[in-house]
């Protein structure tokens, strides 16, 4: 199975929301779909799901145009998608019916998901009576009720406390381990690094970074250095040509040109009798790559 998004674009008047975006998911796992606010992520997701027409391009699942009625697709949107005046059980039964599930299948799926997500006590509650976190749990249950093969999660951990965030992460791992194809969009880069091997990063509607995350990091090399010591060392760093990124109680962050430059800095500190408490030379984080590629521009479209 595979999902292929091929040169999709969308304009709203003169505003180009998405321009020539392509990617392919050829194996089960979690794929990251990232971008700044207003970069075109949600527009792209809606085009993938045929909720929004495409100006150009195609989306195929297993070589055929993706049809969310026929295909097993689960979608958790960033915005709340529940009906506030209806009970949770009524809404779950409705969503299951849209997926063509019979009463027996629906009852079994609801029992399992409500227990797994710890929301069984809210069956007869209206959506408007639930906290944001519990509404998010219900939305995840609705996304998973048909045991989908393709799952799209748009900011799945939004509004969750640490306990429920861990619960969501454990469920995402379970779905991944079942061989599901999962697209995850999030502004929490540490979550993306925890789950995703491959990614697409959008900025102003265009793809600015794409590929395997580990390979992208390796292409930059180990250029970030974190140092903590028992004596001042900034004059030595300046002598070695190191650039300070950030100075915190937990250490000083530098940008280095090469591992040789970092090694020279370490040698000179030791030669000067400085006891080095921390010396961590690493590749850039996804957060740093995001900021570099998107320039900190966070304007809404």
mmCIF file of N, CA and C in Angstrom, residues 205-250:
data_model
loop_
_atom_site.group_PDB
_atom_site.id
_atom_site.type_symbol
_atom_site.label_atom_id
_atom_site.label_comp_id
_atom_site.label_asym_id
_atom_site.label_seq_id
_atom_site.Cartn_x
_atom_site.Cartn_y
_atom_site.Cartn_z
ATOM 1 N N UNK A 205 3.405 27.873 1.625
ATOM 2 C CA UNK A 205 2.789 27.031 0.607
ATOM 3 C C UNK A 205 3.741 26.166 -0.189
ATOM 4 N N UNK A 206 5.052 26.340 0.004
ATOM 5 C CA UNK A 206 6.034 25.591 -0.771
ATOM 6 C C UNK A 206 6.808 24.623 0.121
ATOM 7 N N UNK A 207 7.296 23.538 -0.478
ATOM 8 C CA UNK A 207 8.134 22.588 0.235
ATOM 9 C C UNK A 207 9.542 23.161 0.364
ATOM 10 N N UNK A 208 10.028 23.289 1.616
ATOM 11 C CA UNK A 208 11.377 23.821 1.838
ATOM 12 C C UNK A 208 12.326 22.769 2.412
ATOM 13 N N UNK A 209 11.786 21.628 2.849
ATOM 14 C CA UNK A 209 12.616 20.541 3.359
ATOM 15 C C UNK A 209 11.834 19.252 3.211
ATOM 16 N N UNK A 210 12.506 18.201 2.747
ATOM 17 C CA UNK A 210 11.806 16.945 2.515
ATOM 18 C C UNK A 210 12.808 15.795 2.556
ATOM 19 N N UNK A 211 12.385 14.673 3.163
ATOM 20 C CA UNK A 211 13.244 13.495 3.149
ATOM 21 C C UNK A 211 13.288 12.792 4.485
ATOM 22 N N UNK A 212 14.286 11.922 4.639
ATOM 23 C CA UNK A 212 14.488 11.176 5.874
ATOM 24 C C UNK A 212 15.166 12.078 6.904
ATOM 25 N N UNK A 213 14.591 12.175 8.096
ATOM 26 C CA UNK A 213 15.081 13.116 9.102
ATOM 27 C C UNK A 213 16.522 12.818 9.506
ATOM 28 N N UNK A 214 16.855 11.546 9.719
ATOM 29 C CA UNK A 214 18.225 11.210 10.113
ATOM 30 C C UNK A 214 19.228 11.583 9.028
ATOM 31 N N UNK A 215 18.867 11.326 7.781
ATOM 32 C CA UNK A 215 19.776 11.660 6.683
ATOM 33 C C UNK A 215 19.935 13.171 6.539
ATOM 34 N N UNK A 216 18.839 13.917 6.755
ATOM 35 C CA UNK A 216 18.918 15.378 6.694
ATOM 36 C C UNK A 216 19.862 15.903 7.770
ATOM 37 N N UNK A 217 19.730 15.377 8.981
ATOM 38 C CA UNK A 217 20.603 15.809 10.078
ATOM 39 C C UNK A 217 22.060 15.489 9.781
ATOM 40 N N UNK A 218 22.310 14.276 9.272
ATOM 41 C CA UNK A 218 23.682 13.871 8.969
ATOM 42 C C UNK A 218 24.310 14.774 7.914
ATOM 43 N N UNK A 219 23.488 15.262 6.983
ATOM 44 C CA UNK A 219 24.016 16.128 5.929
ATOM 45 C C UNK A 219 24.538 17.453 6.490
ATOM 46 N N UNK A 220 24.025 17.866 7.654
ATOM 47 C CA UNK A 220 24.503 19.086 8.296
ATOM 48 C C UNK A 220 25.773 18.831 9.093
ATOM 49 N N UNK A 221 25.938 17.597 9.582
ATOM 50 C CA UNK A 221 27.074 17.270 10.433
ATOM 51 C C UNK A 221 26.828 17.689 11.877
ATOM 52 N N UNK A 222 27.796 17.358 12.715
ATOM 53 C CA UNK A 222 27.692 17.723 14.135
ATOM 54 C C UNK A 222 28.228 19.145 14.301
ATOM 55 N N UNK A 223 27.323 20.093 14.230
ATOM 56 C CA UNK A 223 27.703 21.511 14.206
ATOM 57 C C UNK A 223 27.237 22.266 15.449
ATOM 58 N N UNK A 224 26.537 21.597 16.353
ATOM 59 C CA UNK A 224 26.065 22.237 17.578
ATOM 60 C C UNK A 224 26.854 21.691 18.762
ATOM 61 N N UNK A 225 27.380 22.582 19.562
ATOM 62 C CA UNK A 225 28.210 22.186 20.699
ATOM 63 C C UNK A 225 27.674 22.815 21.972
ATOM 64 N N UNK A 226 27.454 21.980 22.986
ATOM 65 C CA UNK A 226 27.013 22.461 24.293
ATOM 66 C C UNK A 226 28.122 22.184 25.310
ATOM 67 N N UNK A 227 28.535 23.225 26.034
ATOM 68 C CA UNK A 227 29.668 23.107 26.949
ATOM 69 C C UNK A 227 29.312 23.703 28.311
ATOM 70 N N UNK A 228 29.751 23.004 29.358
ATOM 71 C CA UNK A 228 29.655 23.522 30.720
ATOM 72 C C UNK A 228 30.957 23.177 31.433
ATOM 73 N N UNK A 229 31.512 24.137 32.169
ATOM 74 C CA UNK A 229 32.802 23.913 32.822
ATOM 75 C C UNK A 229 32.849 24.658 34.151
ATOM 76 N N UNK A 230 33.918 24.363 34.934
ATOM 77 C CA UNK A 230 34.018 24.952 36.273
ATOM 78 C C UNK A 230 34.718 26.313 36.276
ATOM 79 N N UNK A 231 35.211 26.743 35.115
ATOM 80 C CA UNK A 231 35.876 28.039 35.011
ATOM 81 C C UNK A 231 35.419 28.735 33.726
ATOM 82 N N UNK A 232 35.558 30.059 33.652
ATOM 83 C CA UNK A 232 35.192 30.765 32.428
ATOM 84 C C UNK A 232 35.980 30.255 31.218
ATOM 85 N N UNK A 233 35.300 30.119 30.099
ATOM 86 C CA UNK A 233 35.948 29.592 28.897
ATOM 87 C C UNK A 233 35.595 30.377 27.633
ATOM 88 N N UNK A 234 34.804 31.436 27.754
ATOM 89 C CA UNK A 234 34.393 32.184 26.563
ATOM 90 C C UNK A 234 35.558 32.836 25.820
ATOM 91 N N UNK A 235 36.597 33.336 26.533
ATOM 92 C CA UNK A 235 37.740 33.878 25.776
ATOM 93 C C UNK A 235 38.417 32.830 24.889
ATOM 94 N N UNK A 236 38.488 31.577 25.368
ATOM 95 C CA UNK A 236 39.078 30.506 24.566
ATOM 96 C C UNK A 236 38.175 30.191 23.376
ATOM 97 N N UNK A 237 36.868 30.205 23.613
ATOM 98 C CA UNK A 237 35.924 29.953 22.521
ATOM 99 C C UNK A 237 36.063 31.013 21.440
ATOM 100 N N UNK A 238 36.214 32.277 21.873
ATOM 101 C CA UNK A 238 36.374 33.367 20.908
ATOM 102 C C UNK A 238 37.677 33.210 20.131
ATOM 103 N N UNK A 239 38.715 32.788 20.823
ATOM 104 C CA UNK A 239 40.015 32.556 20.185
ATOM 105 C C UNK A 239 39.920 31.474 19.109
ATOM 106 N N UNK A 240 39.056 30.470 19.360
ATOM 107 C CA UNK A 240 38.885 29.368 18.406
ATOM 108 C C UNK A 240 37.870 29.688 17.314
ATOM 109 N N UNK A 241 37.246 30.860 17.398
ATOM 110 C CA UNK A 241 36.296 31.267 16.366
ATOM 111 C C UNK A 241 34.909 30.690 16.521
ATOM 112 N N UNK A 242 34.548 30.272 17.738
ATOM 113 C CA UNK A 242 33.220 29.708 17.974
ATOM 114 C C UNK A 242 32.197 30.820 18.179
ATOM 115 N N UNK A 243 30.995 30.591 17.666
ATOM 116 C CA UNK A 243 29.915 31.565 17.784
ATOM 117 C C UNK A 243 28.905 31.109 18.831
ATOM 118 N N UNK A 244 28.648 31.963 19.829
ATOM 119 C CA UNK A 244 27.691 31.638 20.891
ATOM 120 C C UNK A 244 26.269 31.767 20.364
ATOM 121 N N UNK A 245 25.474 30.705 20.572
ATOM 122 C CA UNK A 245 24.056 30.738 20.220
ATOM 123 C C UNK A 245 23.219 31.128 21.426
ATOM 124 N N UNK A 246 23.539 30.511 22.559
ATOM 125 C CA UNK A 246 22.747 30.745 23.770
ATOM 126 C C UNK A 246 23.586 30.402 24.987
ATOM 127 N N UNK A 247 23.413 31.204 26.029
ATOM 128 C CA UNK A 247 24.132 30.972 27.285
ATOM 129 C C UNK A 247 23.117 30.766 28.393
ATOM 130 N N UNK A 248 23.083 29.579 28.990
ATOM 131 C CA UNK A 248 22.096 29.244 30.020
ATOM 132 C C UNK A 248 22.821 28.646 31.229
ATOM 133 N N UNK A 249 22.135 28.540 32.390
ATOM 134 C CA UNK A 249 22.760 27.906 33.556
ATOM 135 C C UNK A 249 23.187 26.458 33.305
ATOM 136 N N UNK A 250 22.548 25.817 32.310
ATOM 137 C CA UNK A 250 22.870 24.412 32.024
ATOM 138 C C UNK A 250 24.014 24.272 31.023
#
